[in-house]
mmCIF file with all atom_site columns, C-alpha atoms in Angstrom:
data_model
loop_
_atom_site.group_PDB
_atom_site.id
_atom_site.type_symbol
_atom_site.label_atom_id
_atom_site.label_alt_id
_atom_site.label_comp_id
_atom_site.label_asym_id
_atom_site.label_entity_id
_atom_site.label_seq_id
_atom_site.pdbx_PDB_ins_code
_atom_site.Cartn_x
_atom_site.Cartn_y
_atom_site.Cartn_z
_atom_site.occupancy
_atom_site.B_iso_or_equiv
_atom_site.pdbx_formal_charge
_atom_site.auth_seq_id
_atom_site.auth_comp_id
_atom_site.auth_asym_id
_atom_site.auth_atom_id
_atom_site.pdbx_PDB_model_num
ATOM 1   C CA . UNK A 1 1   ? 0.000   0.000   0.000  1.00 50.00 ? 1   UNK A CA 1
ATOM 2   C CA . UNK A 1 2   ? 1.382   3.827   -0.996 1.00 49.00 ? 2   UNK A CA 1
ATOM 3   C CA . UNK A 1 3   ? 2.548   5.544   2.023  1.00 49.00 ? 3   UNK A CA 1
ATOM 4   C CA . UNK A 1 4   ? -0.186  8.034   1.637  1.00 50.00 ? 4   UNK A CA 1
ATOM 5   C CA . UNK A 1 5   ? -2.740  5.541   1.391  1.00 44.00 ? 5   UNK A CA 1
ATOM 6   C CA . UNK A 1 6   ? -1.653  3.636   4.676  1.00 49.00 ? 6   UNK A CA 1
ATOM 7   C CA . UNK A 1 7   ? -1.532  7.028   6.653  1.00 55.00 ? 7   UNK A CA 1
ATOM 8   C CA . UNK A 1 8   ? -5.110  7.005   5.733  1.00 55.00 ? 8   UNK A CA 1
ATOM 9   C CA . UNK A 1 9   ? -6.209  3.981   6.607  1.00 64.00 ? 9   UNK A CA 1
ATOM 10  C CA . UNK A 1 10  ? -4.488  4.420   9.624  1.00 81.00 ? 10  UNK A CA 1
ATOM 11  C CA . UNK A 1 11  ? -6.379  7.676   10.316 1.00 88.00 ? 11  UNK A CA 1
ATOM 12  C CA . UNK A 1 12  ? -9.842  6.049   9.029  1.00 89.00 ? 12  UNK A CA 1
ATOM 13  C CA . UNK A 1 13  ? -9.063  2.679   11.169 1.00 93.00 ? 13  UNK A CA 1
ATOM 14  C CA . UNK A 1 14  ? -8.375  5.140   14.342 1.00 93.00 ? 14  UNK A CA 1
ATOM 15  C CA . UNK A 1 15  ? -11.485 7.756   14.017 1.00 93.00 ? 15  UNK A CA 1
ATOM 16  C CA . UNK A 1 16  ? -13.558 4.761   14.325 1.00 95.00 ? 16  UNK A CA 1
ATOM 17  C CA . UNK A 1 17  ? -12.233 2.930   16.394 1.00 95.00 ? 17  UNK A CA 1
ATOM 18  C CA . UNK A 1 18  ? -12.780 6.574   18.860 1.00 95.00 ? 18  UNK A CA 1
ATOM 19  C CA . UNK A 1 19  ? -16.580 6.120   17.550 1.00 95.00 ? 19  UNK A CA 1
ATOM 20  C CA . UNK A 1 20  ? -16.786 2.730   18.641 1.00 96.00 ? 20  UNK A CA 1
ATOM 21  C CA . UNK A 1 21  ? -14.962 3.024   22.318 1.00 95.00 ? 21  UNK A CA 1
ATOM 22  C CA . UNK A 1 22  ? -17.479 6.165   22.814 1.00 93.00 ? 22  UNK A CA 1
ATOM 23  C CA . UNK A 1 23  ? -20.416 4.291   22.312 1.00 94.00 ? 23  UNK A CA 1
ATOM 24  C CA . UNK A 1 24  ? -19.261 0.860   24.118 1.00 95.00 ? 24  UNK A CA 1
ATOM 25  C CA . UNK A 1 25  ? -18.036 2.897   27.061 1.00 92.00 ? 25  UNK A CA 1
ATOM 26  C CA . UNK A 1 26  ? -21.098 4.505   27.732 1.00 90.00 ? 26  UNK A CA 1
ATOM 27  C CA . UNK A 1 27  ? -23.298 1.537   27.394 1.00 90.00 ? 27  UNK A CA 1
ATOM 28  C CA . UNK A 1 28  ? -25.203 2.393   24.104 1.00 93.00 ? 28  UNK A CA 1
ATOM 29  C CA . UNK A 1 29  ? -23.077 -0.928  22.724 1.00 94.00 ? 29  UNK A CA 1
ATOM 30  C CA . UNK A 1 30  ? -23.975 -2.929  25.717 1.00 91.00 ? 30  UNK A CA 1
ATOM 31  C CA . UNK A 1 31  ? -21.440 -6.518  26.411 1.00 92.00 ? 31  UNK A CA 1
ATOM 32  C CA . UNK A 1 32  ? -22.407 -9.224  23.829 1.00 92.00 ? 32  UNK A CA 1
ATOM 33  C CA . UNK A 1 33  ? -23.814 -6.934  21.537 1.00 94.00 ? 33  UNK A CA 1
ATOM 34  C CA . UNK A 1 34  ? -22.238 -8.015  17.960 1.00 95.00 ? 34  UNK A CA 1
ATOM 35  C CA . UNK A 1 35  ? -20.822 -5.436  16.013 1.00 95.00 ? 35  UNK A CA 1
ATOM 36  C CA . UNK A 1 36  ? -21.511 -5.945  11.860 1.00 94.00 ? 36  UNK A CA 1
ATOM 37  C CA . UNK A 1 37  ? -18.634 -4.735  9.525  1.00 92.00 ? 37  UNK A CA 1
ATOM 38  C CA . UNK A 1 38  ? -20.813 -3.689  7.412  1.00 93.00 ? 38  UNK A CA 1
ATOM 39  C CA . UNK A 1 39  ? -23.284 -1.628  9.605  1.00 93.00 ? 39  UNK A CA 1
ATOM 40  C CA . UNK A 1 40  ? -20.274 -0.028  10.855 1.00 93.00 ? 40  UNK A CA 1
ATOM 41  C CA . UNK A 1 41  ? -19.122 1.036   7.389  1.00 91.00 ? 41  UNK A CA 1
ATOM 42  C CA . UNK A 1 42  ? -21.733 1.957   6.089  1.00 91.00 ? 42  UNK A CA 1
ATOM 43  C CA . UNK A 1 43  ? -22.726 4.245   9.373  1.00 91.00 ? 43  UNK A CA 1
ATOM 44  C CA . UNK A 1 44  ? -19.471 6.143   8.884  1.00 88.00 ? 44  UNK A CA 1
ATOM 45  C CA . UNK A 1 45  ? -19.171 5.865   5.246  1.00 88.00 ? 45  UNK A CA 1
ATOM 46  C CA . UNK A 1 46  ? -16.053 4.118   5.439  1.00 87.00 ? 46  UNK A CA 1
ATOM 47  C CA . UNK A 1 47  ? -14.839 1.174   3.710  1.00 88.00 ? 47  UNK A CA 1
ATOM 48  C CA . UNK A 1 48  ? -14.943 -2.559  5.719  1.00 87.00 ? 48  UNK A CA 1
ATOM 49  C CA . UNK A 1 49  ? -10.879 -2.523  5.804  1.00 90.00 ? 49  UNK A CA 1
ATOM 50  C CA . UNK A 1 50  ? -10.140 0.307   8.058  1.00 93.00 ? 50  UNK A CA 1
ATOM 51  C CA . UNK A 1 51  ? -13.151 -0.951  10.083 1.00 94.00 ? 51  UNK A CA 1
ATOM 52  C CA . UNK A 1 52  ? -11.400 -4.347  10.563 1.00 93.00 ? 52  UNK A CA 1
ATOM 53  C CA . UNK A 1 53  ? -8.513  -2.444  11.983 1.00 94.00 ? 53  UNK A CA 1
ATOM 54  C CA . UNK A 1 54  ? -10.651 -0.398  14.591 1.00 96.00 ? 54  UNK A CA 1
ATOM 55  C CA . UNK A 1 55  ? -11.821 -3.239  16.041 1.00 96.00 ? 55  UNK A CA 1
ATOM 56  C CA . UNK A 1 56  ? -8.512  -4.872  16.352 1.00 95.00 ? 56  UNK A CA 1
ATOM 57  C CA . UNK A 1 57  ? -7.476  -2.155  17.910 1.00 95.00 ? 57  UNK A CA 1
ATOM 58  C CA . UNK A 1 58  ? -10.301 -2.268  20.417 1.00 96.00 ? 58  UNK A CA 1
ATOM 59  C CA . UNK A 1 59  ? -9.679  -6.048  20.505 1.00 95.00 ? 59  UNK A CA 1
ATOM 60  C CA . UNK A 1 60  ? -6.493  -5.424  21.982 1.00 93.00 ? 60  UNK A CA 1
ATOM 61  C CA . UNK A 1 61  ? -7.848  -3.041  24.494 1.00 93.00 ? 61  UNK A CA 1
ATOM 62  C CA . UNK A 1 62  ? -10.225 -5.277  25.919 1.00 92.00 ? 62  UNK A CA 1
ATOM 63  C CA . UNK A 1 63  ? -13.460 -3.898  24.589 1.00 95.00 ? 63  UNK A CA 1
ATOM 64  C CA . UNK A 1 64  ? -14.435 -6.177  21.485 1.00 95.00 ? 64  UNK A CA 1
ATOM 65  C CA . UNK A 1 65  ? -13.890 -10.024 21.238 1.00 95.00 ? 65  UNK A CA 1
ATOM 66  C CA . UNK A 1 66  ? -13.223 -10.974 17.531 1.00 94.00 ? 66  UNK A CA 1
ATOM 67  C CA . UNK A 1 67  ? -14.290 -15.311 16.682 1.00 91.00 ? 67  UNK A CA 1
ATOM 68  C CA . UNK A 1 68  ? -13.309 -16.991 14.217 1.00 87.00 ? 68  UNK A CA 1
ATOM 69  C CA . UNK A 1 69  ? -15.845 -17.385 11.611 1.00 81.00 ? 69  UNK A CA 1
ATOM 70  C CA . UNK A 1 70  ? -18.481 -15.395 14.029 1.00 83.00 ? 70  UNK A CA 1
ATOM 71  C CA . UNK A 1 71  ? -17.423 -11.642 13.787 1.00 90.00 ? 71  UNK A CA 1
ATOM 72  C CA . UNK A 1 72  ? -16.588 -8.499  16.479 1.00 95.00 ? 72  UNK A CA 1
ATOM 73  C CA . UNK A 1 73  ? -18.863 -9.076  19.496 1.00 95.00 ? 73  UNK A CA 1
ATOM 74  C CA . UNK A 1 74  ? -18.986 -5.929  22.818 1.00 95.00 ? 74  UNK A CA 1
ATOM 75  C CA . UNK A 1 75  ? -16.731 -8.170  25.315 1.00 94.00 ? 75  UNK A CA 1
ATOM 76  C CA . UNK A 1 76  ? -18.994 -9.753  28.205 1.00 93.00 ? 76  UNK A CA 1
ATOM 77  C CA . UNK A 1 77  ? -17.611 -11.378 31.221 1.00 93.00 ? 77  UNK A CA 1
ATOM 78  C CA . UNK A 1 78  ? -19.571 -13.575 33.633 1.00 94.00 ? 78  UNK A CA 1
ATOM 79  C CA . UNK A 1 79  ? -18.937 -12.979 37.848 1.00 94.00 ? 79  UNK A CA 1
ATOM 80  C CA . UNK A 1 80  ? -15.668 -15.025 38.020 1.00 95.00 ? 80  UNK A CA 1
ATOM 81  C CA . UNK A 1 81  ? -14.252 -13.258 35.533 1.00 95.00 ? 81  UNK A CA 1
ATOM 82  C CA . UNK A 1 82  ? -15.250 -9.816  36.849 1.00 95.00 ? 82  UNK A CA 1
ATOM 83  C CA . UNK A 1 83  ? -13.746 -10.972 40.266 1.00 96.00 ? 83  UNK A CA 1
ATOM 84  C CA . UNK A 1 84  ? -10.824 -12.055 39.013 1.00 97.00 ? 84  UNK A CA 1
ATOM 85  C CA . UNK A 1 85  ? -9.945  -8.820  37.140 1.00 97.00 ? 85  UNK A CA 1
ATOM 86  C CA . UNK A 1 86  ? -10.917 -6.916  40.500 1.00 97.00 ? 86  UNK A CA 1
ATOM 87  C CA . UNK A 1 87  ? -7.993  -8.692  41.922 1.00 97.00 ? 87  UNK A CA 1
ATOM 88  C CA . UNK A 1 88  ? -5.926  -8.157  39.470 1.00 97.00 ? 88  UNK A CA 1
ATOM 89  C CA . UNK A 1 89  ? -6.487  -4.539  40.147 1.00 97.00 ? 89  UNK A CA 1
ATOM 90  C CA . UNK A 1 90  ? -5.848  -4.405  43.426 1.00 97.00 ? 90  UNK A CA 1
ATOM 91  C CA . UNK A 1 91  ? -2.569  -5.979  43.240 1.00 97.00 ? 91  UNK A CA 1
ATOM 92  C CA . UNK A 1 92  ? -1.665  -4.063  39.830 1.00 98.00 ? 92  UNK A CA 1
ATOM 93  C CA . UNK A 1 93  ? -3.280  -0.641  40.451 1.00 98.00 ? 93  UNK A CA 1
ATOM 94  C CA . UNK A 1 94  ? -1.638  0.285   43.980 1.00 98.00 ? 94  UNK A CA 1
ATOM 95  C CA . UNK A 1 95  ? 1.769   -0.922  42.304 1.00 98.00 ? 95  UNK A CA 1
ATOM 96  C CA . UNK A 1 96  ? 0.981   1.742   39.181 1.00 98.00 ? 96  UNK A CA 1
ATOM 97  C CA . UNK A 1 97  ? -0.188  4.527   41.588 1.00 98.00 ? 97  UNK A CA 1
ATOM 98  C CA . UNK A 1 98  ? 3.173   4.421   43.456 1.00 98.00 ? 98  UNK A CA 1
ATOM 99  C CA . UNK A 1 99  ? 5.206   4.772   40.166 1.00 98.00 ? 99  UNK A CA 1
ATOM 100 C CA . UNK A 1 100 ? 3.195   7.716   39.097 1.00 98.00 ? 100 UNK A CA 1
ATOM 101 C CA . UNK A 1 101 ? 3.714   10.117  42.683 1.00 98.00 ? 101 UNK A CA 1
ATOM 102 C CA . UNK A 1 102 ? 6.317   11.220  42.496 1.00 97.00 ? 102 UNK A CA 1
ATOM 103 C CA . UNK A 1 103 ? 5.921   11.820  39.205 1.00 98.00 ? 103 UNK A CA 1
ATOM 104 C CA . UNK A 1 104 ? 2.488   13.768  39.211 1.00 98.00 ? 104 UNK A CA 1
ATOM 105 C CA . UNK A 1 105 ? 2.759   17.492  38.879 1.00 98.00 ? 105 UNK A CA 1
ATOM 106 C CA . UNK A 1 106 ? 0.993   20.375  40.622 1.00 97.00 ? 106 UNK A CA 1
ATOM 107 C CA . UNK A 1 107 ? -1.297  20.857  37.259 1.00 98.00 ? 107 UNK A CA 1
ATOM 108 C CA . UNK A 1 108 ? -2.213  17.075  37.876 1.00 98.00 ? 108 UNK A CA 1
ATOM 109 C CA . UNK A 1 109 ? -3.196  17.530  40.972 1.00 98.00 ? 109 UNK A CA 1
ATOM 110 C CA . UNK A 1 110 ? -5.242  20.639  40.592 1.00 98.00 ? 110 UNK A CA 1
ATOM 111 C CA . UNK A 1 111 ? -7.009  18.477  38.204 1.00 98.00 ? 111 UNK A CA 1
ATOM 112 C CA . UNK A 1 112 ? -7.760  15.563  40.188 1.00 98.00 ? 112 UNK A CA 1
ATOM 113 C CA . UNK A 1 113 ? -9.041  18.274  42.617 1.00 98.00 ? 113 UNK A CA 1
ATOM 114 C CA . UNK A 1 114 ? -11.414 19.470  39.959 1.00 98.00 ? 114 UNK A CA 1
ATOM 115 C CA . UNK A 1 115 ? -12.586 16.226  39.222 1.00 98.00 ? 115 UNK A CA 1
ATOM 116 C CA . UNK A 1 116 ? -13.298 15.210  42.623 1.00 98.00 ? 116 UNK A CA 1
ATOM 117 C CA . UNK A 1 117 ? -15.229 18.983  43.404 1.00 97.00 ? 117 UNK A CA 1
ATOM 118 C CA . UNK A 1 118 ? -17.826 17.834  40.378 1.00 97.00 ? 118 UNK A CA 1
ATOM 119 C CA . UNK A 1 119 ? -17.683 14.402  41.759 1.00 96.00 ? 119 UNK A CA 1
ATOM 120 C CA . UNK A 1 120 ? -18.714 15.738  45.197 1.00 96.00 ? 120 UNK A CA 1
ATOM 121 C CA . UNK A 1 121 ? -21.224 17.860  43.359 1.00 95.00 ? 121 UNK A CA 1
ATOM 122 C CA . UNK A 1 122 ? -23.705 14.670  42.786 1.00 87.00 ? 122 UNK A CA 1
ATOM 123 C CA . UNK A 1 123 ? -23.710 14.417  38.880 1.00 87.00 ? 123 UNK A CA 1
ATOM 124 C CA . UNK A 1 124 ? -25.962 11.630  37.700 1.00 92.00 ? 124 UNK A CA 1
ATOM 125 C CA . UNK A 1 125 ? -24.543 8.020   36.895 1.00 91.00 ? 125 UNK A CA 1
ATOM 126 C CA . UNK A 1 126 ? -23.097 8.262   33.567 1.00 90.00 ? 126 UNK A CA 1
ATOM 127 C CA . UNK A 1 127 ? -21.510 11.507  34.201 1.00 93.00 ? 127 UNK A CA 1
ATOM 128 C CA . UNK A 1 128 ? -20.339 10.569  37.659 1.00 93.00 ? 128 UNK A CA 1
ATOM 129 C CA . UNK A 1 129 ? -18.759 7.323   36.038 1.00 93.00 ? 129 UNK A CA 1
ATOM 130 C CA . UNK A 1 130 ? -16.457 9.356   33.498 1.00 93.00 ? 130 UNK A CA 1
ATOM 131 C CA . UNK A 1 131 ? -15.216 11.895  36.078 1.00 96.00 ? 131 UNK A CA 1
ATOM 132 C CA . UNK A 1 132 ? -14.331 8.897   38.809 1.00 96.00 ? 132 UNK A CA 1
ATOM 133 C CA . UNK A 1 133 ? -12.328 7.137   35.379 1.00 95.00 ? 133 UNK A CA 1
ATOM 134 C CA . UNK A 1 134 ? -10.526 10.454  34.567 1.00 97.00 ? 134 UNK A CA 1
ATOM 135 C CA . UNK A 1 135 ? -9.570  11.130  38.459 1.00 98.00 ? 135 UNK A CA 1
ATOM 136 C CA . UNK A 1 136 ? -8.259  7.714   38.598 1.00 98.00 ? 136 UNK A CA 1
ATOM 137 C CA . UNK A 1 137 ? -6.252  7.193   35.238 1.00 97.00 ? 137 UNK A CA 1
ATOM 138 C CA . UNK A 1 138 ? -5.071  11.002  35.788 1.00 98.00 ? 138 UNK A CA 1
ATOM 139 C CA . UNK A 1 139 ? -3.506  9.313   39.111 1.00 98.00 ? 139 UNK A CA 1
ATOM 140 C CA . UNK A 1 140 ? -1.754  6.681   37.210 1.00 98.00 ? 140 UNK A CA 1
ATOM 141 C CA . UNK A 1 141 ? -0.375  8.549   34.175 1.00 98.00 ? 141 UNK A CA 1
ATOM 142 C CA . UNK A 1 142 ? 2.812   9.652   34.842 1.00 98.00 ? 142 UNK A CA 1
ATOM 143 C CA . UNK A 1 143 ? 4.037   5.679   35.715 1.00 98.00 ? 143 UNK A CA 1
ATOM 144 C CA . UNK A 1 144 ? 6.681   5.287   33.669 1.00 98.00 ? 144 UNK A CA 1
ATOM 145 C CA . UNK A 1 145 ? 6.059   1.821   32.748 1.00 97.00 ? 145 UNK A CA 1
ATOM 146 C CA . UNK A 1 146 ? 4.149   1.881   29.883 1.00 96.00 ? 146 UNK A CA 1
ATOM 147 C CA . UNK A 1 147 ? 3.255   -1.976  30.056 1.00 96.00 ? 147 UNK A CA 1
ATOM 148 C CA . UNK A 1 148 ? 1.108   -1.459  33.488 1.00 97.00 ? 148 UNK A CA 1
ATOM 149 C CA . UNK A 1 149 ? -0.384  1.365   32.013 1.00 97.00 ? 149 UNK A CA 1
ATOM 150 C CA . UNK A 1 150 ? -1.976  -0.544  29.670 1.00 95.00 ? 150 UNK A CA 1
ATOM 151 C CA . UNK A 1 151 ? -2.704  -3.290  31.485 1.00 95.00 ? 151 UNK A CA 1
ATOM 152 C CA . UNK A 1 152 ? -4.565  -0.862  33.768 1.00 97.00 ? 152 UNK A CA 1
ATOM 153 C CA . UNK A 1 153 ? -6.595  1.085   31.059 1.00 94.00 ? 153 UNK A CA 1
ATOM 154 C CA . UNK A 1 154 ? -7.684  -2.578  29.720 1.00 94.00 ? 154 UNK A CA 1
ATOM 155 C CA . UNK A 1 155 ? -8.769  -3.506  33.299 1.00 95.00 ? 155 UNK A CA 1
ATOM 156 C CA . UNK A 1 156 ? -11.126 -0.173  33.451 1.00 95.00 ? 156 UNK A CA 1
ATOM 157 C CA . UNK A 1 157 ? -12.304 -0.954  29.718 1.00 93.00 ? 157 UNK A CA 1
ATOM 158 C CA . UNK A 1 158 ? -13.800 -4.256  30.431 1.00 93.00 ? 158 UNK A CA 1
ATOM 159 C CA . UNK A 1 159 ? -15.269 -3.863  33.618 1.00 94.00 ? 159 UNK A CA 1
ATOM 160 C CA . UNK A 1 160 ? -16.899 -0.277  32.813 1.00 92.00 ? 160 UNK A CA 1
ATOM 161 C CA . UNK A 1 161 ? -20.247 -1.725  31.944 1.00 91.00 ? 161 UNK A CA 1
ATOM 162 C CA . UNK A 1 162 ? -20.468 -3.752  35.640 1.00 91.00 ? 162 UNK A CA 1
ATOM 163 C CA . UNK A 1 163 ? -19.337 -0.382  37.330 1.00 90.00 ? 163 UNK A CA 1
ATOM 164 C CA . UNK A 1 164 ? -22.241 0.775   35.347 1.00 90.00 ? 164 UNK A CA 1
ATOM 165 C CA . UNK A 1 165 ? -24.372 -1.361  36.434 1.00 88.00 ? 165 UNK A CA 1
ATOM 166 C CA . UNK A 1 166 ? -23.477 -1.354  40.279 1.00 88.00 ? 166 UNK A CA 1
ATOM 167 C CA . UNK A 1 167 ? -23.564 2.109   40.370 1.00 88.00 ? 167 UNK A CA 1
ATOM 168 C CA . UNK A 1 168 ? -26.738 2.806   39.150 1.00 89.00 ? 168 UNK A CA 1
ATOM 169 C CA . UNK A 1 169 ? -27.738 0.394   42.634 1.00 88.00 ? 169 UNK A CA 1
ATOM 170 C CA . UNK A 1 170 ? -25.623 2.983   45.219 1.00 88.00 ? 170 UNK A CA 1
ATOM 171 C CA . UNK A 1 171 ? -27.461 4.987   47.282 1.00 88.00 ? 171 UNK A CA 1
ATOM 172 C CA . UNK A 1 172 ? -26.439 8.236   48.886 1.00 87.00 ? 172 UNK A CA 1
ATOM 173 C CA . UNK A 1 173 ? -24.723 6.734   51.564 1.00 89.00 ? 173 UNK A CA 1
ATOM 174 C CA . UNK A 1 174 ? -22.578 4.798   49.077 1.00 89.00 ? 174 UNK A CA 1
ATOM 175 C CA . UNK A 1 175 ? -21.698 7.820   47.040 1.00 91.00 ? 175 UNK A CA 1
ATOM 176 C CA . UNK A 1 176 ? -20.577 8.976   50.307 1.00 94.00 ? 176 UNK A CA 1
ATOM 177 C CA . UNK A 1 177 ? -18.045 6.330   51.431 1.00 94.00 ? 177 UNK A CA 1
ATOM 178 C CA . UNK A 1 178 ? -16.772 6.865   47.138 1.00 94.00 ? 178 UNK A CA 1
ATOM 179 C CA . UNK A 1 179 ? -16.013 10.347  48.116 1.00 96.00 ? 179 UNK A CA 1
ATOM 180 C CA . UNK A 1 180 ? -14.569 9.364   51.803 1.00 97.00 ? 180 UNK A CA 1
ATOM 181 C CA . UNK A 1 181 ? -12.101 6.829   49.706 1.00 97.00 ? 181 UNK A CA 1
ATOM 182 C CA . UNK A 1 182 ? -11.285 9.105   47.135 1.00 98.00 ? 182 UNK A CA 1
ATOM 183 C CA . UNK A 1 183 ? -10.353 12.141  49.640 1.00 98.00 ? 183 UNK A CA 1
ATOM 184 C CA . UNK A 1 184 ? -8.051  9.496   51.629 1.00 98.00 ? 184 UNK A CA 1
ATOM 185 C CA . UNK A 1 185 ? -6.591  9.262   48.714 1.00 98.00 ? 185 UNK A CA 1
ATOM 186 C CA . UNK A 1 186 ? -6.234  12.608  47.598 1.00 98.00 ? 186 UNK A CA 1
ATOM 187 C CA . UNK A 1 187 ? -4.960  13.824  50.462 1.00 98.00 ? 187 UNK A CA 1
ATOM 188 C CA . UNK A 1 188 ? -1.993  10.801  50.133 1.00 98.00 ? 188 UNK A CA 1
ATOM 189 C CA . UNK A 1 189 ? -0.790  12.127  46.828 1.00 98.00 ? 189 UNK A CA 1
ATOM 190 C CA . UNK A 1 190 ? -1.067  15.818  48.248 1.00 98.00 ? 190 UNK A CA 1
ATOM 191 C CA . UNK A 1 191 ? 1.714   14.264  50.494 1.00 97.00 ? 191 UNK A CA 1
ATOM 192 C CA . UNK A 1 192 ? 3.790   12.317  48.358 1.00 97.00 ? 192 UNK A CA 1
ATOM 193 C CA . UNK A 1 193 ? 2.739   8.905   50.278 1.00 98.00 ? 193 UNK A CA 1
ATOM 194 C CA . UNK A 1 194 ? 2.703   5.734   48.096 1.00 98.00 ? 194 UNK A CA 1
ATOM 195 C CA . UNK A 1 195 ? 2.568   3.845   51.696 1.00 98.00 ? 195 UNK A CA 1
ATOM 196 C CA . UNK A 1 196 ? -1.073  5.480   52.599 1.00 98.00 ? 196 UNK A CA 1
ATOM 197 C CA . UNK A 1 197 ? -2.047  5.894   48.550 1.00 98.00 ? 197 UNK A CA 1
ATOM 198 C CA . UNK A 1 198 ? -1.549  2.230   47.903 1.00 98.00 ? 198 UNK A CA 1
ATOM 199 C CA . UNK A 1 199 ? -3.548  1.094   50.983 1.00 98.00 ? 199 UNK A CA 1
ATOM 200 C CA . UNK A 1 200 ? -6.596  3.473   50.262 1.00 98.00 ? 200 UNK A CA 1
ATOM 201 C CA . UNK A 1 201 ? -6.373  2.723   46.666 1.00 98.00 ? 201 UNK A CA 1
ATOM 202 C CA . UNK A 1 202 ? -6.759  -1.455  47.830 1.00 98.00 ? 202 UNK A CA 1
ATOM 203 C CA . UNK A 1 203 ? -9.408  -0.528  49.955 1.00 97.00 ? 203 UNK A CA 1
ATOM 204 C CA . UNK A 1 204 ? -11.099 1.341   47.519 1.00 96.00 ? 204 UNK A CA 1
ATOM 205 C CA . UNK A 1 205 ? -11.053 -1.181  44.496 1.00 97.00 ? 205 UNK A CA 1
ATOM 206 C CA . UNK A 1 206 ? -11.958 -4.395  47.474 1.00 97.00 ? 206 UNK A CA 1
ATOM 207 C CA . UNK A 1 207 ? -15.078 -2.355  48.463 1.00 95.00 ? 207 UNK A CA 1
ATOM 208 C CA . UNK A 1 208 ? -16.271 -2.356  44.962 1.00 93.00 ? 208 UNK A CA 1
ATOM 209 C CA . UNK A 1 209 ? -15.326 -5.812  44.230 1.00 95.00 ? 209 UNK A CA 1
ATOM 210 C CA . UNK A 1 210 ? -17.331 -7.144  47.457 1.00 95.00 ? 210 UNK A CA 1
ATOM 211 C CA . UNK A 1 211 ? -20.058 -5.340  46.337 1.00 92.00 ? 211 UNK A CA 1
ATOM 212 C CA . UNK A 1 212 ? -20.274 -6.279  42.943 1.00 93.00 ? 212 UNK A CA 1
ATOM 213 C CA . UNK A 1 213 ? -20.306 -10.279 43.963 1.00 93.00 ? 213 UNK A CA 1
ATOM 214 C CA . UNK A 1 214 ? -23.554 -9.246  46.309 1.00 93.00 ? 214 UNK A CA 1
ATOM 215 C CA . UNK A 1 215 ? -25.417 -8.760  42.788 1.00 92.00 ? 215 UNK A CA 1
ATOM 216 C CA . UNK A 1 216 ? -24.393 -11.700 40.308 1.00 92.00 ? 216 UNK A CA 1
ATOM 217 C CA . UNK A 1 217 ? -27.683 -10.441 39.020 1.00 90.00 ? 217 UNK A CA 1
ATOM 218 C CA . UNK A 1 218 ? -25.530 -7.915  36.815 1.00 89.00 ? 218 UNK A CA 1
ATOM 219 C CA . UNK A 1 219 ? -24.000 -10.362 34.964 1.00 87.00 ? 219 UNK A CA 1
ATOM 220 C CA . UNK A 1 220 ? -27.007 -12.177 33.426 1.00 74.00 ? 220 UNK A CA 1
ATOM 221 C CA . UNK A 1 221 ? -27.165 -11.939 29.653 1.00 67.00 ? 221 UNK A CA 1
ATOM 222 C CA . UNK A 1 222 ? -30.379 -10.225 28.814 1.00 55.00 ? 222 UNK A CA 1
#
């Protein structure tokens, strides 16, 4: 392929593959939902080649699960496999949060500051869900290792519709104890202490994962 050509393929394969994330992240593609090449295409007047790309792409991110002789389906997991990703991230996450402090600048922090006022400010569910996903990967992103970073972002990817979920079941008193947790840690990275951050940041991820395994109702395929 001409180098021009590739470059915009490449382009084409990314700008939908940012369509497609969108929509699966906020639950308008919900888990097992399959995704046609051809619906796709012909949605975003593309052609099916840079559409096979985009959802490798999101394949390798976690969000789309591509079968042999089946097609690109939303990625689903059952309890066990939510559960076991949970404890991934409490073993992984803490690690990744520890490599980014001393990293993090003042300009991050102001943000995550930002992002917790609005959190505090009661937004509904969806919104509330992307401002607690930006505080937290803003926390991570200055780890230098690049591999746990994306180990991370895939572990928020395919859980986000079961956060969803759960969170549409918290009541006030539960958005409470998320604001508690996220002060605690807050106030850790305000004071350059992986020691308190990482064992916040466990407590934090536990709660949820605890919680989640209360309502196994969530993962039933509707």
């Amino acid at each position: 392929m001409p180098p021009g050509l590739e470059r915009s393929s490449s382009v084409a394969s990314q700008r939908i593959a940012d369509s497609l994330r969108r929509r699966i992240l906020a639950g308008e593609l919900e888990p097992g939902t399959r995704i046609r090449q051809e619906d796709v295409a012909e949605s975003l007047r593309s052609s099916r080649l840079p559409v096979r790309e985009a959802l490798r792409i999101l394949s390798a991110e976690g969000l789309v699960t591509l079968r042999p002789n089946s097609g690109a389906w939303v990625s689903v997991m059952d309890l066990a496999e939510c559960q076991a990703t949970y404890k991934l991230r409490e073993r992984v996450e803490p690690l990744v949060l520890s490599e980014s402090i001393p990293h993090l600048t003042s300009d991050d922090l102001q943000r995550i500051e930002e992002l917790q006022r609005e959190i505090e400010a009661g937004p509904d569910v969806d919104r509330l869900l992307a401002l607690d996903r930006d505080l937290h990967l803003i926390t991570y992103s200055r780890c230098p290792i690049d591999q746990l970073l994306t180990m991370v972002q895939r572990f928020w990817n395919t859980t986000q519709h079961y956060r969803r979920a759960y969170a549409r079941l918290v009541d006030p008193s539960g958005r409470e104890v998320i604001i508690f947790e996220h002060r605690l840690i807050i106030e850790a990275l305000k004071r350059r202490d992986p020691v308190d951050a990482e064992r916040f940041l466990v407590g934090h991820i536990r709660r949820t994962r605890l919680a989640l395994a209360q309502h196994p109702e969530l993962f039933v395929r509707r």
